[in-house]
Amino acid sequence: MSGKRRRKLKSLSDTINDNKKLAIVVKNEDKNEDLELQTWSDLPAELLELILSRLALDDNVRTSVVCKRWHCVAIAVRVINQSPWLMYFPKFGDLYEFYDPVQRKTYSVELTELSGSRVCYTKDGWLLLYRPRTHQVFFFNPFTRKVIKLPRFEMTYQIVAFSCAPTSPDCVLFTVKHVSPTIVAISTCYPGATEWKTVNYQNRLPFVSSMWNKLVFCNGLFYCLSLTGWLGVFDPSERSWSVLSVPPPKCPENFFAKNWWKGKFMTEHNGDIIVIYTCSSENPILFKLDQSIMEWEEMRTLDGVTLFASFLSSHSRVDLPGMMRNSVYFSKVRFYGKRCISFSVDDYRYYPRKQCHDWGEQDPFENIWIEPPKDFPGFT
């Protein structure tokens, strides 16, 4: 082959290679251009929701004006209410832990004011505490360190609740004690009182009171769920007591197991009484009291509500981050890397998944959900 022909073939080969390289470069540039176009606005909805759910309210409002898509997601996960925090009571010492389930942060605070006391109830950011040795009862706000003392009162196995913050003139304390199957002793008090007032009431239906009963204040009334599932109601304004003729919630026969009486929780939401029944080998069952027909009906959805369940008091919230909605958060965290155990009503499963959740093995005085002040930044 002549040199001239070889030079032509080489020139042709170089041209073809150059064209291939050019095509690759153009293709890569197109890919890069596509990648540049597929940035924040093209994030998958699940990932975008996860990111925006971590933002504070002000930042959420700012991101909602970026585009229509971001606006929809920002509105869906916008946090308006403050989530309750989980407060741990140590067995020894005065160092208390507070866990924020939204930010997944833990704060350690020394509270010498609580030395020798046990927790009884919490509402509106206030703790109600009792010192067994001295029978002293008092309110304490861990966020402001304010103390409000109450008259001494001997508590044995009964539980106690209060209607609202002790700084309110409407605050009433309530406790019920089992005297006999047909008689209960109800004691009431209020901040500023000099003594507790106790009155015995006759029951139309058997009502057994114990420390495993559940108390909640709703629509001006105290509701008490007994050990066996019967519901007692006390009206503090009328000073009247009655046991409702409402049969206990119906559960499957295999639902009850060891320590079944401990795995019950009760709260209220928008005037509705909600009860949560748990069992170590079964998923929780949620019931709501239908007050029009006075029957417990099983709940299949929470309609965006988040429940926070602990033995002594439970809470409900709306407008929390999207991933927290339609779920029940239980007061247990330590064995899961500072992560609460929750049950998703939508997915019908626990997170993290585990075959056995025996809430009956927990100490009822170990922890409690408490409501921090709105926009509370955390302890320093």
Short mmCIF file of C-alpha atoms in Angstrom, two decimals:
data_model
loop_
_atom_site.label_atom_id
_atom_site.label_comp_id
_atom_site.label_asym_id
_atom_site.label_seq_id
_atom_site.Cartn_x
_atom_site.Cartn_y
_atom_site.Cartn_z
CA MET A 1 0.00 0.00 0.00
CA SER A 2 1.39 3.37 -1.03
CA GLY A 3 2.25 5.98 1.58
CA LYS A 4 -0.29 8.38 0.16
CA ARG A 5 -3.09 5.86 0.60
CA ARG A 6 -1.98 5.03 4.13
CA ARG A 7 -2.02 8.71 5.03
CA LYS A 8 -5.59 9.03 3.69
CA LEU A 9 -6.79 6.00 5.71
CA LYS A 10 -5.08 7.32 8.83
CA SER A 11 -6.66 10.70 8.29
CA LEU A 12 -10.05 9.05 7.86
CA SER A 13 -9.54 6.96 11.02
CA ASP A 14 -8.55 10.03 13.02
CA THR A 15 -11.63 11.84 11.79
CA ILE A 16 -13.87 8.95 12.83
CA ASN A 17 -12.21 8.78 16.25
CA ASP A 18 -12.49 12.52 16.68
CA ASN A 19 -16.17 12.34 15.78
CA LYS A 20 -16.67 9.56 18.32
CA LYS A 21 -14.87 11.58 20.97
CA LEU A 22 -16.93 14.62 20.06
CA ALA A 23 -20.12 12.58 20.30
CA ILE A 24 -19.07 11.29 23.74
CA VAL A 25 -18.23 14.80 24.91
CA VAL A 26 -21.55 16.12 23.63
CA LYS A 27 -23.36 13.21 25.28
CA ASN A 28 -21.54 13.79 28.55
CA GLU A 29 -22.32 17.47 28.35
CA ASP A 30 -25.98 16.60 27.81
CA LYS A 31 -25.84 14.33 30.84
CA ASN A 32 -24.17 17.02 32.90
CA GLU A 33 -26.78 19.47 31.73
CA ASP A 34 -29.49 17.01 32.76
CA LEU A 35 -27.81 16.53 36.12
CA GLU A 36 -27.59 20.25 36.59
CA LEU A 37 -31.28 20.56 35.82
CA GLN A 38 -32.19 17.69 38.19
CA THR A 39 -31.24 19.37 41.43
CA TRP A 40 -33.30 20.43 44.43
CA SER A 41 -36.55 20.86 42.55
CA ASP A 42 -36.42 17.25 41.33
CA LEU A 43 -35.82 15.58 44.68
CA PRO A 44 -38.07 12.57 45.32
CA ALA A 45 -41.10 13.54 47.37
CA GLU A 46 -40.13 11.24 50.27
CA LEU A 47 -36.65 12.76 50.53
CA LEU A 48 -37.97 16.31 50.22
CA GLU A 49 -40.53 15.65 52.96
CA LEU A 50 -37.81 14.24 55.22
CA ILE A 51 -35.62 17.33 54.72
CA LEU A 52 -38.36 19.91 55.16
CA SER A 53 -39.77 18.12 58.22
CA ARG A 54 -36.52 18.92 60.05
CA LEU A 55 -36.89 22.67 59.60
CA ALA A 56 -38.11 25.13 62.21
CA LEU A 57 -41.38 26.93 61.52
CA ASP A 58 -39.72 30.11 60.17
CA ASP A 59 -37.50 28.13 57.77
CA ASN A 60 -40.45 26.01 56.70
CA VAL A 61 -42.39 29.16 55.75
CA ARG A 62 -39.42 30.46 53.72
CA THR A 63 -38.99 27.21 51.77
CA SER A 64 -42.70 27.09 51.00
CA VAL A 65 -42.33 30.08 48.62
CA VAL A 66 -39.65 28.44 46.45
CA CYS A 67 -42.13 26.73 44.12
CA LYS A 68 -45.55 25.10 44.09
CA ARG A 69 -44.13 21.64 44.74
CA TRP A 70 -42.12 22.79 47.73
CA HIS A 71 -45.12 24.73 49.00
CA CYS A 72 -47.29 21.58 49.07
CA VAL A 73 -44.65 19.52 50.87
CA ALA A 74 -43.80 22.32 53.33
CA ILE A 75 -47.47 22.73 54.28
CA ALA A 76 -47.84 18.96 54.69
CA VAL A 77 -44.96 18.68 57.19
CA ARG A 78 -45.21 22.10 58.84
CA VAL A 79 -44.77 21.82 62.59
CA ILE A 80 -47.09 24.13 64.47
CA ASN A 81 -47.36 22.31 67.79
CA GLN A 82 -44.48 21.48 70.09
CA SER A 83 -43.95 17.76 70.61
CA PRO A 84 -43.88 16.50 74.20
CA TRP A 85 -40.48 15.47 75.54
CA LEU A 86 -39.70 12.29 77.39
CA MET A 87 -38.41 12.90 80.92
CA TYR A 88 -36.44 10.18 82.71
CA PHE A 89 -36.34 9.88 86.49
CA PRO A 90 -33.08 8.38 87.77
CA LYS A 91 -33.02 5.68 90.43
CA PHE A 92 -30.16 7.48 92.14
CA GLY A 93 -28.93 11.06 92.08
CA ASP A 94 -30.43 14.29 90.79
CA LEU A 95 -29.48 14.12 87.08
CA TYR A 96 -32.58 13.98 84.86
CA GLU A 97 -32.72 13.30 81.13
CA PHE A 98 -35.07 14.99 78.65
CA TYR A 99 -35.46 13.51 75.16
CA ASP A 100 -36.85 15.50 72.21
CA PRO A 101 -38.25 12.96 69.67
CA VAL A 102 -38.39 15.52 66.84
CA GLN A 103 -34.76 16.64 66.99
CA ARG A 104 -33.63 13.36 68.60
CA LYS A 105 -31.68 15.31 71.18
CA THR A 106 -31.10 14.44 74.81
CA TYR A 107 -30.54 17.01 77.56
CA SER A 108 -29.20 16.22 81.03
CA VAL A 109 -30.30 18.57 83.82
CA GLU A 110 -29.59 18.50 87.53
CA LEU A 111 -32.80 19.04 89.51
CA THR A 112 -32.08 18.90 93.22
CA GLU A 113 -35.60 20.18 93.92
CA LEU A 114 -36.97 16.71 93.09
CA SER A 115 -34.79 14.77 95.53
CA GLY A 116 -36.72 11.97 97.27
CA SER A 117 -39.87 12.44 95.15
CA ARG A 118 -41.74 10.35 92.63
CA VAL A 119 -43.72 11.61 89.67
CA CYS A 120 -47.53 11.40 89.72
CA TYR A 121 -48.82 13.29 86.68
CA THR A 122 -47.95 15.99 84.15
CA LYS A 123 -49.93 18.57 82.21
CA ASP A 124 -49.20 21.94 80.58
CA GLY A 125 -45.48 21.60 81.30
CA TRP A 126 -45.96 21.06 85.06
CA LEU A 127 -45.08 17.98 87.09
CA LEU A 128 -47.07 16.80 90.09
CA LEU A 129 -44.79 15.05 92.57
CA TYR A 130 -45.06 13.19 95.87
CA ARG A 131 -42.52 12.49 98.62
CA PRO A 132 -43.56 9.18 100.28
CA ARG A 133 -41.49 9.75 103.44
CA THR A 134 -43.01 13.12 104.29
CA HIS A 135 -46.32 12.87 102.37
CA GLN A 136 -45.46 16.18 100.72
CA VAL A 137 -47.26 16.98 97.44
CA PHE A 138 -46.03 19.76 95.16
CA PHE A 139 -45.96 21.11 91.61
CA PHE A 140 -42.70 21.67 89.80
CA ASN A 141 -41.95 23.19 86.38
CA PRO A 142 -38.56 21.86 85.17
CA PHE A 143 -38.32 24.53 82.47
CA THR A 144 -38.72 27.49 84.86
CA ARG A 145 -37.68 25.72 88.11
CA LYS A 146 -40.78 27.10 89.82
CA VAL A 147 -42.24 25.20 92.82
CA ILE A 148 -45.83 25.37 94.12
CA LYS A 149 -46.47 23.56 97.40
CA LEU A 150 -49.70 21.78 98.32
CA PRO A 151 -51.14 20.45 101.59
CA ARG A 152 -49.67 17.15 102.76
CA PHE A 153 -51.61 14.06 101.76
CA GLU A 154 -50.94 10.37 102.25
CA MET A 155 -51.12 8.43 98.99
CA THR A 156 -51.05 4.65 99.09
CA TYR A 157 -51.77 2.91 95.79
CA GLN A 158 -54.04 5.49 94.18
CA ILE A 159 -53.09 7.80 91.34
CA VAL A 160 -53.72 11.54 91.11
CA ALA A 161 -54.29 14.02 88.27
CA PHE A 162 -54.92 17.74 87.83
CA SER A 163 -57.06 19.67 85.36
CA CYS A 164 -54.69 22.41 84.11
CA ALA A 165 -51.57 24.38 85.01
CA PRO A 166 -51.44 25.25 88.75
CA THR A 167 -51.01 28.91 87.83
CA SER A 168 -54.60 28.88 86.55
CA PRO A 169 -57.49 29.66 88.95
CA ASP A 170 -59.33 26.66 87.48
CA CYS A 171 -56.73 24.10 88.58
CA VAL A 172 -58.20 21.16 90.51
CA LEU A 173 -56.46 18.01 91.77
CA PHE A 174 -58.32 14.71 91.86
CA THR A 175 -57.60 11.25 93.22
CA VAL A 176 -59.83 8.22 93.78
CA LYS A 177 -59.22 5.41 96.26
CA HIS A 178 -60.88 2.02 96.44
CA VAL A 179 -62.67 1.47 99.76
CA SER A 180 -64.87 -1.49 98.79
CA PRO A 181 -66.30 -2.86 95.52
CA THR A 182 -69.18 -0.40 95.85
CA ILE A 183 -67.54 2.54 97.63
CA VAL A 184 -64.71 4.88 96.58
CA ALA A 185 -63.11 7.76 98.45
CA ILE A 186 -62.52 10.81 96.25
CA SER A 187 -60.10 13.50 97.40
CA THR A 188 -59.74 16.93 95.80
CA CYS A 189 -57.53 19.95 96.32
CA TYR A 190 -56.39 23.13 94.58
CA PRO A 191 -53.33 25.42 94.75
CA GLY A 192 -53.64 27.68 97.77
CA ALA A 193 -55.86 25.29 99.73
CA THR A 194 -54.95 24.40 103.31
CA GLU A 195 -56.18 20.79 103.18
CA TRP A 196 -57.52 18.04 100.92
CA LYS A 197 -61.24 17.37 100.92
CA THR A 198 -62.31 13.69 100.95
CA VAL A 199 -65.82 12.35 100.32
CA ASN A 200 -67.00 8.72 100.01
CA TYR A 201 -69.23 7.83 97.05
CA GLN A 202 -71.44 4.83 96.44
CA ASN A 203 -71.03 3.07 93.09
CA ARG A 204 -73.90 1.66 91.05
CA LEU A 205 -71.40 -0.67 89.41
CA PRO A 206 -68.26 -2.33 90.83
CA PHE A 207 -65.21 -0.10 90.46
CA VAL A 208 -61.77 -1.27 91.54
CA SER A 209 -59.19 1.47 91.98
CA SER A 210 -55.44 0.86 91.81
CA MET A 211 -52.20 2.52 90.73
CA TRP A 212 -52.73 0.98 87.28
CA ASN A 213 -55.89 2.98 86.67
CA LYS A 214 -55.72 5.78 84.08
CA LEU A 215 -56.81 9.37 84.63
CA VAL A 216 -57.55 12.13 82.14
CA PHE A 217 -59.31 15.50 82.34
CA CYS A 218 -61.64 16.20 79.42
CA ASN A 219 -64.50 18.68 78.89
CA GLY A 220 -64.49 19.73 82.54
CA LEU A 221 -64.66 16.13 83.84
CA PHE A 222 -62.15 13.65 85.26
CA TYR A 223 -62.34 10.24 83.58
CA CYS A 224 -60.87 7.24 85.36
CA LEU A 225 -60.38 3.91 83.59
CA SER A 226 -60.38 1.12 86.17
CA LEU A 227 -58.21 -1.95 86.31
CA THR A 228 -60.95 -4.01 84.67
CA GLY A 229 -61.88 -1.45 82.00
CA TRP A 230 -64.87 0.32 83.56
CA LEU A 231 -65.03 4.10 83.28
CA GLY A 232 -65.73 6.35 86.26
CA VAL A 233 -66.51 10.06 85.86
CA PHE A 234 -66.11 12.86 88.42
CA ASP A 235 -67.53 16.35 87.94
CA PRO A 236 -65.48 18.76 90.13
CA SER A 237 -67.97 21.60 89.78
CA GLU A 238 -70.94 19.48 90.86
CA ARG A 239 -68.83 17.17 93.05
CA SER A 240 -70.66 14.19 91.56
CA TRP A 241 -69.31 10.71 90.79
CA SER A 242 -70.71 7.93 88.62
CA VAL A 243 -69.55 4.73 86.93
CA LEU A 244 -70.72 4.68 83.33
CA SER A 245 -72.63 1.62 82.17
CA VAL A 246 -70.27 1.26 79.23
CA PRO A 247 -68.85 -2.26 78.77
CA PRO A 248 -65.04 -2.35 78.63
CA PRO A 249 -63.39 -2.30 75.18
CA LYS A 250 -63.58 -5.66 73.42
CA CYS A 251 -60.24 -7.30 72.72
CA PRO A 252 -59.34 -10.68 71.15
CA GLU A 253 -59.07 -13.54 73.63
CA ASN A 254 -55.36 -13.99 72.89
CA PHE A 255 -54.67 -10.32 73.47
CA PHE A 256 -54.27 -10.48 77.22
CA ALA A 257 -51.03 -11.84 78.55
CA LYS A 258 -48.61 -11.37 81.43
CA ASN A 259 -48.98 -7.97 83.14
CA TRP A 260 -51.91 -7.10 80.86
CA TRP A 261 -53.17 -4.49 83.33
CA LYS A 262 -50.00 -2.43 82.85
CA GLY A 263 -50.15 -2.17 79.07
CA LYS A 264 -53.08 0.26 78.92
CA PHE A 265 -52.95 4.00 78.22
CA MET A 266 -55.59 6.72 78.04
CA THR A 267 -55.63 10.28 76.69
CA GLU A 268 -58.05 12.78 75.17
CA HIS A 269 -58.16 14.66 71.89
CA ASN A 270 -60.67 17.36 70.99
CA GLY A 271 -63.13 16.10 73.57
CA ASP A 272 -62.75 12.41 72.67
CA ILE A 273 -61.50 9.79 75.13
CA ILE A 274 -58.93 7.46 73.54
CA VAL A 275 -57.68 4.22 75.08
CA ILE A 276 -54.67 2.23 73.86
CA TYR A 277 -54.45 -1.47 74.68
CA THR A 278 -51.10 -3.20 74.15
CA CYS A 279 -49.88 -6.77 74.37
CA SER A 280 -46.33 -8.09 74.09
CA SER A 281 -47.10 -10.35 71.12
CA GLU A 282 -49.78 -8.30 69.34
CA ASN A 283 -50.06 -4.88 67.72
CA PRO A 284 -51.81 -2.21 69.82
CA ILE A 285 -55.56 -1.70 69.58
CA LEU A 286 -56.96 1.84 69.79
CA PHE A 287 -60.47 2.63 71.02
CA LYS A 288 -62.48 5.84 71.13
CA LEU A 289 -65.52 6.37 73.32
CA ASP A 290 -68.54 7.12 71.18
CA GLN A 291 -70.42 9.31 73.64
CA SER A 292 -73.57 9.42 71.51
CA ILE A 293 -74.23 5.69 72.02
CA MET A 294 -71.83 5.19 74.97
CA GLU A 295 -69.79 2.44 73.36
CA TRP A 296 -66.10 1.92 72.68
CA GLU A 297 -65.35 1.77 68.96
CA GLU A 298 -62.07 0.59 67.47
CA MET A 299 -60.06 3.26 65.64
CA ARG A 300 -58.60 2.39 62.23
CA THR A 301 -57.01 5.80 61.66
CA LEU A 302 -55.76 8.75 63.72
CA ASP A 303 -56.44 11.38 61.01
CA GLY A 304 -53.03 13.01 61.41
CA VAL A 305 -52.99 12.90 65.22
CA THR A 306 -49.91 11.73 67.14
CA LEU A 307 -50.33 10.08 70.54
CA PHE A 308 -47.65 10.01 73.26
CA ALA A 309 -48.32 7.21 75.73
CA SER A 310 -46.83 6.79 79.19
CA PHE A 311 -48.19 5.01 82.26
CA LEU A 312 -49.04 8.02 84.39
CA SER A 313 -50.25 10.47 81.73
CA SER A 314 -50.52 10.54 77.94
CA HIS A 315 -50.90 13.31 75.37
CA SER A 316 -52.11 13.98 71.83
CA ARG A 317 -50.79 16.36 69.20
CA VAL A 318 -51.55 17.51 65.65
CA ASP A 319 -49.36 19.29 63.09
CA LEU A 320 -46.16 17.45 63.96
CA PRO A 321 -43.62 16.39 61.29
CA GLY A 322 -45.18 14.23 58.60
CA MET A 323 -43.26 11.11 59.56
CA MET A 324 -44.62 11.34 63.13
CA ARG A 325 -48.29 11.65 62.25
CA ASN A 326 -50.80 8.81 62.62
CA SER A 327 -48.51 7.16 65.15
CA VAL A 328 -48.35 6.26 68.83
CA TYR A 329 -45.06 7.05 70.60
CA PHE A 330 -44.33 4.95 73.66
CA SER A 331 -42.17 6.04 76.58
CA LYS A 332 -39.20 3.79 75.93
CA VAL A 333 -35.97 4.78 74.27
CA ARG A 334 -32.78 3.59 75.91
CA PHE A 335 -32.27 0.25 74.19
CA TYR A 336 -32.69 1.71 70.71
CA GLY A 337 -29.92 4.29 70.44
CA LYS A 338 -31.95 7.25 71.75
CA ARG A 339 -34.85 6.47 69.49
CA CYS A 340 -38.42 6.17 70.72
CA ILE A 341 -40.48 3.13 69.95
CA SER A 342 -43.47 4.11 67.85
CA PHE A 343 -46.38 2.31 66.24
CA SER A 344 -47.59 3.49 62.83
CA VAL A 345 -51.34 3.12 62.39
CA ASP A 346 -50.93 3.58 58.61
CA ASP A 347 -48.23 0.90 58.25
CA TYR A 348 -49.66 -1.22 61.06
CA ARG A 349 -46.23 -1.99 62.53
CA TYR A 350 -43.76 -0.92 65.17
CA TYR A 351 -40.67 1.18 64.44
CA PRO A 352 -38.12 -0.25 65.03
CA ARG A 353 -39.69 -3.62 64.32
CA LYS A 354 -39.50 -6.11 67.17
CA GLN A 355 -41.53 -9.20 67.92
CA CYS A 356 -42.09 -8.49 71.60
CA HIS A 357 -42.89 -5.16 73.28
CA ASP A 358 -43.64 -5.99 76.89
CA TRP A 359 -44.61 -2.63 78.36
CA GLY A 360 -45.55 -4.42 81.58
CA GLU A 361 -41.88 -4.89 82.40
CA GLN A 362 -41.32 -1.13 82.67
CA ASP A 363 -41.23 0.81 85.92
CA PRO A 364 -44.27 3.16 85.80
CA PHE A 365 -42.34 5.88 87.65
CA GLU A 366 -39.29 5.69 85.37
CA ASN A 367 -40.39 8.23 82.77
CA ILE A 368 -43.21 10.48 81.62
CA TRP A 369 -44.07 12.67 78.63
CA ILE A 370 -43.95 16.38 79.46
CA GLU A 371 -44.89 19.40 77.35
CA PRO A 372 -42.12 22.02 77.00
CA PRO A 373 -43.05 25.68 76.45
CA LYS A 374 -43.73 26.69 72.87
CA ASP A 375 -40.52 27.29 70.90
CA PHE A 376 -38.44 26.16 73.88
CA PRO A 377 -34.84 26.03 72.50
CA GLY A 378 -33.60 23.42 74.92
CA PHE A 379 -31.62 23.44 78.14
CA THR A 380 -28.27 25.23 78.15
#
